[in-house]
Coordinates of C-alpha atoms in Angstrom, one line a residue:
X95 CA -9.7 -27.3 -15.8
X96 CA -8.9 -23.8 -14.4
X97 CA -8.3 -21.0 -17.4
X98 CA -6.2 -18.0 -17.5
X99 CA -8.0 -15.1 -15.8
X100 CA -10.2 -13.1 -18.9
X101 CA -9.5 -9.4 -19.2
X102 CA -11.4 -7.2 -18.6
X103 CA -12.4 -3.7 -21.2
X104 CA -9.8 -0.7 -20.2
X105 CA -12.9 1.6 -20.6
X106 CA -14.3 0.6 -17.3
X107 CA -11.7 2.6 -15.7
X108 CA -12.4 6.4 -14.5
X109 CA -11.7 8.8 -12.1
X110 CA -14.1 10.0 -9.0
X111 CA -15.7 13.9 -11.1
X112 CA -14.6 15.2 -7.3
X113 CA -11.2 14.0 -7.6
X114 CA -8.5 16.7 -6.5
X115 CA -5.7 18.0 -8.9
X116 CA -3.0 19.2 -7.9
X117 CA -1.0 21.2 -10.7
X118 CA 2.9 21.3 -10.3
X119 CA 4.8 24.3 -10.4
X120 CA 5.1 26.1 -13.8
X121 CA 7.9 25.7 -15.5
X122 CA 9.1 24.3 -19.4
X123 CA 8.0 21.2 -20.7
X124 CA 12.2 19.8 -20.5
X125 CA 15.6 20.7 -19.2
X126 CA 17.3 23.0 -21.2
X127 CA 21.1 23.5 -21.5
X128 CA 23.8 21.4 -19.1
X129 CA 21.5 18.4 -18.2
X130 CA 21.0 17.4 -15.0
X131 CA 22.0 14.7 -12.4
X132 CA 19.8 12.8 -9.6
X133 CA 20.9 9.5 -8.0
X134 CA 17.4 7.6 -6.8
X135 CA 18.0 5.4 -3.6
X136 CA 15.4 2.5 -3.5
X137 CA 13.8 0.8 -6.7
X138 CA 10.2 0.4 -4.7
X139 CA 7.2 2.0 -5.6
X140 CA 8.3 5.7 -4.5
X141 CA 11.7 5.4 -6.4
X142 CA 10.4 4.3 -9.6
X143 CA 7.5 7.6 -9.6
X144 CA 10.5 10.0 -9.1
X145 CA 12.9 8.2 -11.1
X146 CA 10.2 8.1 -14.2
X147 CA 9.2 11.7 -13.9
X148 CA 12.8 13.2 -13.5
X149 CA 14.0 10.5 -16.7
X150 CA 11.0 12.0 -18.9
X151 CA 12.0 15.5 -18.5
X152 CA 15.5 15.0 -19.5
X153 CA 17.1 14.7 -16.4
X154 CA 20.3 12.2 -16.1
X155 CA 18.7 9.5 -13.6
X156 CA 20.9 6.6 -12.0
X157 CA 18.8 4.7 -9.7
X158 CA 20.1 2.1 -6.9
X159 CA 18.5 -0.6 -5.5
X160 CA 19.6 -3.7 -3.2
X161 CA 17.9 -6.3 -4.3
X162 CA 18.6 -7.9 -7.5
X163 CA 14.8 -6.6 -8.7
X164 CA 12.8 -3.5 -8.5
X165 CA 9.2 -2.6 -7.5
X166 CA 10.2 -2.5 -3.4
X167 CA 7.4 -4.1 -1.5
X168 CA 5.5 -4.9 -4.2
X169 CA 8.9 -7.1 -6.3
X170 CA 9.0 -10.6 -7.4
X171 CA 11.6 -12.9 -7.5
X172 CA 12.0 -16.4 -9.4
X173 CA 12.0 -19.8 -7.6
X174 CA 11.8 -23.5 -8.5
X175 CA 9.6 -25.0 -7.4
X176 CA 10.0 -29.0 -5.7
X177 CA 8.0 -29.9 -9.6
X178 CA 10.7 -28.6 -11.5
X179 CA 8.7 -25.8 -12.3
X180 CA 9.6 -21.9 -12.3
X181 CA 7.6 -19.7 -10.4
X182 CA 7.5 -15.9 -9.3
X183 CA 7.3 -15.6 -5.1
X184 CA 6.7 -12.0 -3.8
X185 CA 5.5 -10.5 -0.4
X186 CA 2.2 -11.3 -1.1
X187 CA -1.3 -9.9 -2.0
X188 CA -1.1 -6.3 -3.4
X189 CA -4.9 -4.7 -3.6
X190 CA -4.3 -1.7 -6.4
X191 CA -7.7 0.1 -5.2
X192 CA -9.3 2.5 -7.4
X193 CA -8.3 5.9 -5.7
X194 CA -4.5 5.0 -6.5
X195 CA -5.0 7.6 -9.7
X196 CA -0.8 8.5 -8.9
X197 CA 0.4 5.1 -8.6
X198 CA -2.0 4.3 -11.8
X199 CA -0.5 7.1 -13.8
X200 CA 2.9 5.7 -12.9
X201 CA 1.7 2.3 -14.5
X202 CA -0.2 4.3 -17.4
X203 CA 3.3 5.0 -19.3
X204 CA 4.0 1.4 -20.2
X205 CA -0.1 0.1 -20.0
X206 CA -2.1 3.3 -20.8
X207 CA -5.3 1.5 -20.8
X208 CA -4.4 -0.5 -17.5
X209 CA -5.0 -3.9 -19.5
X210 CA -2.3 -5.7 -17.1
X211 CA -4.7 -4.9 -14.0
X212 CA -8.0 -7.2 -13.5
X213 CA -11.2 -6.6 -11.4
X214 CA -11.7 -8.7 -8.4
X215 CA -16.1 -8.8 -8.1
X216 CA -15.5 -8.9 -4.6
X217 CA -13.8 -7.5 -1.7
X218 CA -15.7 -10.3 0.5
X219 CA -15.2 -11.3 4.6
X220 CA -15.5 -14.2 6.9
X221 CA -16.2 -14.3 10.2
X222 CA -15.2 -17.5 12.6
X223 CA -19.1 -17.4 13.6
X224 CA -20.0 -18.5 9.9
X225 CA -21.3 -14.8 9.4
X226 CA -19.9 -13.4 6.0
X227 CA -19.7 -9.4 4.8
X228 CA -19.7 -8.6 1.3
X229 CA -18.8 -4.8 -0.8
X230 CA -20.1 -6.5 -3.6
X231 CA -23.2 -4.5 -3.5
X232 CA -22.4 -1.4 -0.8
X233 CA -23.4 1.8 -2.9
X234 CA -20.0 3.9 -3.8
X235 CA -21.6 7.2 -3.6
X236 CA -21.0 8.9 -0.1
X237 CA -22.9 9.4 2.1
X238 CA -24.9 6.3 0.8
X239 CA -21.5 4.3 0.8
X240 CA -20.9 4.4 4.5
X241 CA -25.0 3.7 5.1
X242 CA -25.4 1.0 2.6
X243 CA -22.5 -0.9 3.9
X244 CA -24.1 -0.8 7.7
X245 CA -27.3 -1.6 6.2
X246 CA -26.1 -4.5 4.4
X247 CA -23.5 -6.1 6.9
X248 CA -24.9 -8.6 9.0
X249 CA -22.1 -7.3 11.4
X250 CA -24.1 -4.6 12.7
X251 CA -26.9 -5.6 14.6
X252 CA -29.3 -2.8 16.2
X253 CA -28.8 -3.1 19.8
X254 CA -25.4 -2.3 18.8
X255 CA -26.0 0.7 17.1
X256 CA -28.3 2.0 19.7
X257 CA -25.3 1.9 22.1
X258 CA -23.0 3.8 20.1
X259 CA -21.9 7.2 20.7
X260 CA -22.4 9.3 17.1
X261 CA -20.8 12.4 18.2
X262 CA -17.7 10.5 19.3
X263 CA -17.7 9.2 15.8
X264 CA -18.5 12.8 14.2
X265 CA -14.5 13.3 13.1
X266 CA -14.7 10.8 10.9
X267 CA -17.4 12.9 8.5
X268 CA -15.0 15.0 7.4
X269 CA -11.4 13.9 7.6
X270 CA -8.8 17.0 6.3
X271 CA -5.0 16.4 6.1
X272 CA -3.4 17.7 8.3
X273 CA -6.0 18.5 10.5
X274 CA -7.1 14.8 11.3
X275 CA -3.6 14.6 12.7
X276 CA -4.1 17.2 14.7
X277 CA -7.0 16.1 16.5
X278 CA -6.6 12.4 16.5
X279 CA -3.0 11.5 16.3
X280 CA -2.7 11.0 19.7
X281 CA -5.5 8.7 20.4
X282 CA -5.0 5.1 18.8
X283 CA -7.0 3.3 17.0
X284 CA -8.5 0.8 19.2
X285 CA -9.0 3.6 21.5
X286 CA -11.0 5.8 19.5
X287 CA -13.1 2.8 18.1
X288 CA -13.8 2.0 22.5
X289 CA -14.7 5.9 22.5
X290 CA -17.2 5.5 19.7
X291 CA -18.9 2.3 21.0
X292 CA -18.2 0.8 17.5
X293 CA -19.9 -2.9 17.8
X294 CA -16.8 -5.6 18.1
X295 CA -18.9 -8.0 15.8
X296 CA -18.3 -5.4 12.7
X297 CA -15.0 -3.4 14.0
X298 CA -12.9 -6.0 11.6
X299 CA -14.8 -4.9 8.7
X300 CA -14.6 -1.6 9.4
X301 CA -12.1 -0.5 10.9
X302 CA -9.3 -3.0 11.5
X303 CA -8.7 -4.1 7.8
X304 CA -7.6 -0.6 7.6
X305 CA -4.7 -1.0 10.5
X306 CA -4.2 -4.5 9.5
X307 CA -3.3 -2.7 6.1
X308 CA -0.5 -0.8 7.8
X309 CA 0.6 -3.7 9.6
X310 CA -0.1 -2.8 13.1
X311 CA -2.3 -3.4 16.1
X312 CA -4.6 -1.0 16.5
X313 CA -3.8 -0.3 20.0
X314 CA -0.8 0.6 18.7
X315 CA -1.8 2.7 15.6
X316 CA -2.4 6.4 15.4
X317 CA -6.0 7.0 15.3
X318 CA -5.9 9.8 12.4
X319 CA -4.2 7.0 9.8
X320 CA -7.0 4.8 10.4
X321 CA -9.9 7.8 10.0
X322 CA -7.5 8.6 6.8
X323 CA -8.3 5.3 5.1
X324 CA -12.2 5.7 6.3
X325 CA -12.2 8.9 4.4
X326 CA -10.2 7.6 1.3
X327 CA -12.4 4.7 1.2
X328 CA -16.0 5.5 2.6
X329 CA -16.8 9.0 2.7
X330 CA -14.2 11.0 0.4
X331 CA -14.3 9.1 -2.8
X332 CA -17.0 7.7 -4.6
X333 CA -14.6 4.9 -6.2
X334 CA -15.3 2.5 -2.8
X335 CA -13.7 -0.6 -1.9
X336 CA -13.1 -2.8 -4.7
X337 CA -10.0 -3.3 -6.2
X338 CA -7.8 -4.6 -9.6
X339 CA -4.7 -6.8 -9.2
X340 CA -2.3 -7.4 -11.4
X341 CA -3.0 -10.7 -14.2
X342 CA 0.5 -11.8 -14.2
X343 CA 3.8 -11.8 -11.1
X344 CA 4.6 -8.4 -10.4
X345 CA 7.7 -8.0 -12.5
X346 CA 5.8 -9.2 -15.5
X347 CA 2.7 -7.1 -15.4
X348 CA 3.9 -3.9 -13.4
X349 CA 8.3 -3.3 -13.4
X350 CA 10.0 -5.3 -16.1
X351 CA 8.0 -3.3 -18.6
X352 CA 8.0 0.3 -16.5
X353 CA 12.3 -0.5 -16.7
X354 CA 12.4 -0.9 -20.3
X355 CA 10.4 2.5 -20.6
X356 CA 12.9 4.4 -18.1
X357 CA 15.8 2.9 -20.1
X358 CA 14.2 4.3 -23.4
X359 CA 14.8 7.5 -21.4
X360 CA 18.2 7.7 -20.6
X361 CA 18.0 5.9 -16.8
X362 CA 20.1 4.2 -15.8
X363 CA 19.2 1.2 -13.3
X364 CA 21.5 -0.3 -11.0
X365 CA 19.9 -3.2 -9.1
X366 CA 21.6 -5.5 -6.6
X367 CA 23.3 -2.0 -6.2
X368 CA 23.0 -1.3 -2.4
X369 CA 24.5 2.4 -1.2
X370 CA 27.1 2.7 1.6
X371 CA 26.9 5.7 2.1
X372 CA 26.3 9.6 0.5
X373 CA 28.3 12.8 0.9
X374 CA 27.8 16.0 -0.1
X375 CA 30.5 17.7 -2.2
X376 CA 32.4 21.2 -2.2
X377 CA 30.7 21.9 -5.6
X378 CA 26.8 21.6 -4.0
X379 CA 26.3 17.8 -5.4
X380 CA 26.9 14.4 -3.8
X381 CA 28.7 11.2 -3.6
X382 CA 26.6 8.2 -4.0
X383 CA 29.4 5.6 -2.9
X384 CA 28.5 1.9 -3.4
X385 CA 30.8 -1.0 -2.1
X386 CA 31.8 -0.6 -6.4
X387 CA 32.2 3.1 -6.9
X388 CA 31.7 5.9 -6.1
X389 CA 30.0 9.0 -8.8
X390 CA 28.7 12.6 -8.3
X391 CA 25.4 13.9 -9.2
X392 CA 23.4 17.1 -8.2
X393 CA 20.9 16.0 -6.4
X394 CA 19.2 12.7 -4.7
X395 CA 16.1 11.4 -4.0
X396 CA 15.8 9.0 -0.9
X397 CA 13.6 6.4 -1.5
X398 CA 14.0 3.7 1.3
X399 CA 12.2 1.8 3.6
X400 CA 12.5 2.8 7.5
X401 CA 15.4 0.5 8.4
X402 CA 17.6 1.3 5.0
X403 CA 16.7 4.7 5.5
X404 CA 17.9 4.5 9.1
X405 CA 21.1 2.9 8.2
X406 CA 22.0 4.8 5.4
X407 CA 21.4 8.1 7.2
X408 CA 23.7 6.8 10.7
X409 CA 26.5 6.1 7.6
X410 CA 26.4 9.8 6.0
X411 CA 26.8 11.8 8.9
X412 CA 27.1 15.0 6.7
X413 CA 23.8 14.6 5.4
X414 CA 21.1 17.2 6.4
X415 CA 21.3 18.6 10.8
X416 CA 20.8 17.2 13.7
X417 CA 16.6 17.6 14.2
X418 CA 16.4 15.7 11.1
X419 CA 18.6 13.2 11.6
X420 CA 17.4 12.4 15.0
X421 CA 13.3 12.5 13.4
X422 CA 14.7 9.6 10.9
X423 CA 16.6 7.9 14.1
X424 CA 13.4 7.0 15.6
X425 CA 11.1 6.1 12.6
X426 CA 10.6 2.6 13.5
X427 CA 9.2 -0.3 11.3
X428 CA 5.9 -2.6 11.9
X429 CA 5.5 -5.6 13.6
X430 CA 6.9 -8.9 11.8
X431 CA 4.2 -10.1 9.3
X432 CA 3.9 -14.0 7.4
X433 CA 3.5 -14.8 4.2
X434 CA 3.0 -18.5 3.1
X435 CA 2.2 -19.4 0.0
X436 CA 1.5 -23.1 -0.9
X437 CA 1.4 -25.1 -4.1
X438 CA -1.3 -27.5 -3.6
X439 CA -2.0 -31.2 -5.7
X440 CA -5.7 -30.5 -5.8
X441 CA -8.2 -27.4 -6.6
X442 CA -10.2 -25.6 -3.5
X443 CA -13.6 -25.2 -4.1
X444 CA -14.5 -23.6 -7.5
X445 CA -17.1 -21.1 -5.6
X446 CA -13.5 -19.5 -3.1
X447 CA -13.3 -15.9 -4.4
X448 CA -10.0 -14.7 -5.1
X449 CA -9.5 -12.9 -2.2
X450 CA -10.9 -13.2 0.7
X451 CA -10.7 -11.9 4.3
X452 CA -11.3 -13.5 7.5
X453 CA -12.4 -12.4 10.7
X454 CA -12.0 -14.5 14.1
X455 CA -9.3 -17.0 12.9
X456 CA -6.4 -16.6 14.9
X457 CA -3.7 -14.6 13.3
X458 CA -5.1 -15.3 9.3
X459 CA -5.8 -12.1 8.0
X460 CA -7.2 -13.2 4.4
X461 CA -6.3 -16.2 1.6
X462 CA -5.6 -15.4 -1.7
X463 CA -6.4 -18.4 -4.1
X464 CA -3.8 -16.9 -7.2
X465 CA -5.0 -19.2 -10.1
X466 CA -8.2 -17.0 -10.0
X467 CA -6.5 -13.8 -11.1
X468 CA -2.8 -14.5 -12.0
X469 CA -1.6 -15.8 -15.5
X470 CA 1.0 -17.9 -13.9
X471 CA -0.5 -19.7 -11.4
X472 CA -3.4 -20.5 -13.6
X473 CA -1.3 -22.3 -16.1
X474 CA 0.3 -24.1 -13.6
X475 CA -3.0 -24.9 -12.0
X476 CA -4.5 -25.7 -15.3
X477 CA -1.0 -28.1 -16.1
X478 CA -1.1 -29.8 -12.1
X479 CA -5.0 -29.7 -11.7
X480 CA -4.5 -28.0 -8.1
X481 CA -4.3 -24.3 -6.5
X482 CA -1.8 -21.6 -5.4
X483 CA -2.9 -20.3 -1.9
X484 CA -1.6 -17.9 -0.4
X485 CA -1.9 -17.0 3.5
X486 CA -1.1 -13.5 5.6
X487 CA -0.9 -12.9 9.3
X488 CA -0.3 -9.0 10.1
X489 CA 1.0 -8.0 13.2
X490 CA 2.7 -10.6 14.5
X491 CA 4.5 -11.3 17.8
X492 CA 8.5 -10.4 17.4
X493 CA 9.0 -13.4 19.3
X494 CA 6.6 -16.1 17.6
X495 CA 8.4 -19.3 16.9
X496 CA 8.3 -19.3 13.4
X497 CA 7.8 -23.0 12.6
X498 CA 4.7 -22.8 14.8
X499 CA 2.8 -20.0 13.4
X500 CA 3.6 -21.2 10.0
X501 CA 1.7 -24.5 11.0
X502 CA -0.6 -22.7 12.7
X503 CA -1.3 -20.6 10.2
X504 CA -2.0 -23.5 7.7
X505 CA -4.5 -25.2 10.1
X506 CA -6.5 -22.2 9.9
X507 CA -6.4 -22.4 6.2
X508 CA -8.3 -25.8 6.4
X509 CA -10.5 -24.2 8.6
X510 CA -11.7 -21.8 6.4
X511 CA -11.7 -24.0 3.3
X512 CA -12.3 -27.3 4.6
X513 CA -11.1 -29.2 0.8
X514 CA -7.5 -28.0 1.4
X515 CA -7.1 -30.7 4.6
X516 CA -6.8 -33.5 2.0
X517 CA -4.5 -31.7 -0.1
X518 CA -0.7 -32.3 -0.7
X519 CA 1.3 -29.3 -0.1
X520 CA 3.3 -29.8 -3.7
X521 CA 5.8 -27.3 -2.1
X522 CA 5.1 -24.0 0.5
X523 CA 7.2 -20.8 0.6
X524 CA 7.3 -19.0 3.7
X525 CA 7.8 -14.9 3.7
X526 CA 8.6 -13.4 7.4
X527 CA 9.2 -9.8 6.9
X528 CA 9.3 -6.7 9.3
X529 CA 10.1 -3.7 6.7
X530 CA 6.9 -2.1 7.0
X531 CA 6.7 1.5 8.9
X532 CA 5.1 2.1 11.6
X533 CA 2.7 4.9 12.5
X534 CA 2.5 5.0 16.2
X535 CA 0.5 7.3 18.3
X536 CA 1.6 10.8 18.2
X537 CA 4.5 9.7 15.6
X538 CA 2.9 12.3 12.9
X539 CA 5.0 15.3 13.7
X540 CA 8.0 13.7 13.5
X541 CA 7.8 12.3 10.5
X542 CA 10.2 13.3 7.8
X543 CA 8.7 15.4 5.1
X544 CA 9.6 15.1 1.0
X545 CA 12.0 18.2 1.6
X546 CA 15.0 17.3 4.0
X547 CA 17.7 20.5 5.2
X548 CA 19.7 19.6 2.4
X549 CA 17.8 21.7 -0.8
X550 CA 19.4 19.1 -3.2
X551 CA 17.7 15.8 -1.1
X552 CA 14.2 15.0 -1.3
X553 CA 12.8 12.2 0.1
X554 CA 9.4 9.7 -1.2
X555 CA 8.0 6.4 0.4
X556 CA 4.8 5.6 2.5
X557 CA 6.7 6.5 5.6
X558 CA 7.5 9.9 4.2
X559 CA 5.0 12.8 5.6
X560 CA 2.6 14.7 3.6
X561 CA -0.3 16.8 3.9
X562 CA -2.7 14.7 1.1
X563 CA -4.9 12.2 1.7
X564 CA -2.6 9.5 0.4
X565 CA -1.7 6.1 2.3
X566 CA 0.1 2.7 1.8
X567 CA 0.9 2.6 -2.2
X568 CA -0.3 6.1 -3.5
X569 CA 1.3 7.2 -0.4
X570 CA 4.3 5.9 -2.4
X571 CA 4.1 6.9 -5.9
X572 CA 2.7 10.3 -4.6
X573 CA 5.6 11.4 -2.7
X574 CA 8.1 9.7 -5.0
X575 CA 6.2 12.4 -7.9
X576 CA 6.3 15.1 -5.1
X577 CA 10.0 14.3 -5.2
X578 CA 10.8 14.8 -8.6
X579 CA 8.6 18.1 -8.9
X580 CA 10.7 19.7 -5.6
X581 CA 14.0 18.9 -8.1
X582 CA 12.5 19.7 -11.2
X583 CA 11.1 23.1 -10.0
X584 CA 14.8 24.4 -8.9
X585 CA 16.0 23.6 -12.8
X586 CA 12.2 25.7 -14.0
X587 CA 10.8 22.4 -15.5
X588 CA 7.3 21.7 -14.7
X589 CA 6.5 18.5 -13.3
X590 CA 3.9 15.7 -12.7
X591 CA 0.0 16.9 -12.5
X592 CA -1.3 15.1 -9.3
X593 CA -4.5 13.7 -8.0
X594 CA -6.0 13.0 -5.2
X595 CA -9.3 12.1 -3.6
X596 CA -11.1 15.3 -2.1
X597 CA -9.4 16.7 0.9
X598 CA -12.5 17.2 2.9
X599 CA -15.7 16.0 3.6
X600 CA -17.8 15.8 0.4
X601 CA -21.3 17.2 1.4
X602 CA -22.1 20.4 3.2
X603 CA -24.2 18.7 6.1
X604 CA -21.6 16.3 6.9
X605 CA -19.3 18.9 7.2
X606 CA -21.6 20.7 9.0
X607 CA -22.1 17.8 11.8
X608 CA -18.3 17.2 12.7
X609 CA -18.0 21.0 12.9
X610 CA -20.8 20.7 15.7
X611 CA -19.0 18.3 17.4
X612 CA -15.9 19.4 17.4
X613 CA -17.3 22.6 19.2
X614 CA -19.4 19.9 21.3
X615 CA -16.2 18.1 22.6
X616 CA -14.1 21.4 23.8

């Protein structure tokens, strides 16, 4: 019988000592006088920082959203399931890694001790030649982080090493925003991993679960995100590469309960709410017009994906000039990516992890097996005695026929864990999405930054430019905080204390070694 997941002691829980903060700008604790208004466009991650910040300091917050729920990327929605039962289907696996201290704080006001989060023991990886990688036991201290985990992975074999080139890899020992941009943002991903003589057996591990992360080949990926995550991960932060999840569905455990907090603040939240189209006003505020209404309010934030943000921005052609709507014009989104999910009449193995990444089988990227971590599946694993699986494939072809690569994508499910062949598929939801951004080689410039020409416009998301080492969902929740501080600072409130990992390398020599080669490769 499969049991709800156990968790796990809040106290467990820190923050890296070497961790970055970032103080907002002074300023009183809470509007004072005529109180402010700021319409929020998108309910995902970035949206729901600035929205919450802006609500807590007294500021009159309306946020919009299309979709009947909030939480973006990372939402839920109900379906029935061919049982008669009620589940709650999302986008798929969220890893909610231990340097997300923003997008933590964010979830702190309704959870303070992050009780709704559990600990996965493993962050582990299989390889088609039976080969398997573990973090399990990779030291989270750098420098001995990064050398622990080649010492430990069977991927990296001697003669490899021996062929690599070490000063080509000599950037990634200290990784600074923006200056990793600046020297590798025009080199991709795959290309600087050809430069370095990284050995293909262990690039996966290394490397390409980080642009698999953003969705993206890595031929097609800017070099300086990928070096980025390596800092983030490997050699910036101590807090390494395992993860929490959420125990329950996403709306349970993370956004029906950070709603009812913004609502205890005066917010108000307009889902299945989509904007047509924003204006700014004679008086310095805006129209936020919606195919219901239309109201005024002082300021905005836009919190979109690329494609709304694209549309939205072609519809309300007096919004910012012409440079910066013609940077937002050619942001472009990811390559299509799957998500299947399958309700199955029998239990895998009672060894399969909880999450697990795979290496060599066609387009599977890694299998989830949900009962292990989240309340819901496990009851209805416990109640049907079988398993909730889920499936991604990153980075897919535009053009794949989708019946195919769904099937195909199953097949390589029983590859991996032979004791799902003889299962029956109870019922199988299938997620195609391509709402992801995309950060191309040499894209970094024109990138659109929190401020926008308009002084009473910010902007948040992942896509959204920043000079902090911060991707994917602190990415996010950091700009969407960034947001709300550029607003709140005009009105002399002081906003949201930040942190981040350290912006540089973390020990003297290492900095010392990519300075040399630096010089070396002028």
């Amino acid at each position: 019988m499969t049991r709800p997941p156990r968790r796990p002691p809040a106290a467990r829980r820190g923050r890296d000592r070497r961790a970055r903060l970032l103080p907002p700008p002074p300023g009183t604790t809470r509007i004072e006088g005529a109180r402010p208004t700021t319409a929020v466009v998108g309910g995902g991650i970035a949206g729901l920082a600035a929205a919450t910040a802006l609500a807590e300091r007294g500021v009159g917050v309306t946020l919009y959203e299309s979709r009947p729920f909030l939480g973006g990327r990372a939402g839920g929605w109900p379906v029935d399931l061919n049982d008669g039962a009620r589940a709650t289907m999302s986008r798929g696996f969220h890893a909610f890694f231990r340097q997300y201290y923003n997008l933590r704080g964010l979830l702190r006001r309704t959870d303070p001790g992050l009780e709704r989060l559990t600990p996965l023991p493993d962050y582990p990886l299989r390889h088609a030649d039976g080969s398997n990688d573990s973090f399990r036991h990779v030291p989270r201290t750098p420098p001995w982080s990064a050398l622990g985990f080649v010492a430990l992975s069977p991927s990296f074999r001697l003669r490899d090493l021996r062929r690599m080139d070490p000063v080509a890899a000599l950037p990634l020992l200290d990784v600074r925003v923006p200056r990793v941009y600046q020297r590798l943002d025009t080199v991709s991903a795959y290309d600087f991993l050809e430069a370095v003589r990284f050995p293909s057996s262990a690039r996966h591990l290394a490397f390409e679960v980080f642009s698999r992360s953003f969705f993206a080949d890595p031929r097609r990926l800017s070099a300086a995100e990928m070096a980025l995550m390596f800092h983030i991960y490997f050699l910036g932060s101590s807090e390494g590469l395992l993860f929490d999840v959420p125990c329950a569905p996403f709306p349970a455990a993370l956004w029906e309960p950070l709603a009812a907090y913004l609502r205890r603040h005066g917010a108000d939240l307009r889902t299945a709410t989509p904007v047509e189209h924003i204006a700014p006003t004679a008086d310095g505020g805006y129209d936020v017009a919606t195919t219901g209404d239309e109201r005024r309010h002082d300021t905005v934030v836009l919190a979109l994906d690329t494609a709304g943000l694209r549309t939205l921005i072609a519809r309300s052609g007096r919004l910012g000039d012409a440079p910066w709507r013609e940077r937002v014009a050619r942001l472009r989104n990811a390559p299509p990516f799957l998500v299947t999910r399958l309700w199955l009449d029998r239990p895998v193995a009672p060894d399969r992890p909880g999450f697990l990444g795979t290496s060599g089988y066609g387009t599977l990227d890694n299998i989830s097996v949900l009962e292990r971590y989240e309340d819901e599946a496990a009851r209805w694993a416990a109640r049907t005695g079988g398993s909730v699986v889920e499936l991604h494939a990153y980075a897919m072809s535009p053009r794949a026929p989708r019946d195919v690569e769904q099937k195909r994508l199953v097949g390589q499910l029983h590859r991996v864990y032979p004791e799902t062949r003889t299962a029956r598929v109870v019922d199988a939801r299938h997620e195609w999405r391509a709402d992801c951004p995309l950060f191309p080689v040499g894209g970094h410039a024109g990138r659109p930054t929190v401020r926008t020409p308009d002084p009473g416009v910010m902007m948040a998301g992942d896509l959204v430019r920043t000079d902090l080492p911060v991707a994917l969902m602190e990415r996010a929740a950091t700009t969407g905080f960034l947001a709300a501080n550029a607003l709140l600072e005009r009105w002399g409130v002081r906003g949201q204390t930040l942190w981040t990992v350290p912006d540089r390398g973390r020990g003297a020599v290492l900095r010392g070694l990519a300075g040399w080669g630096a010089r070396t490769s002028r």
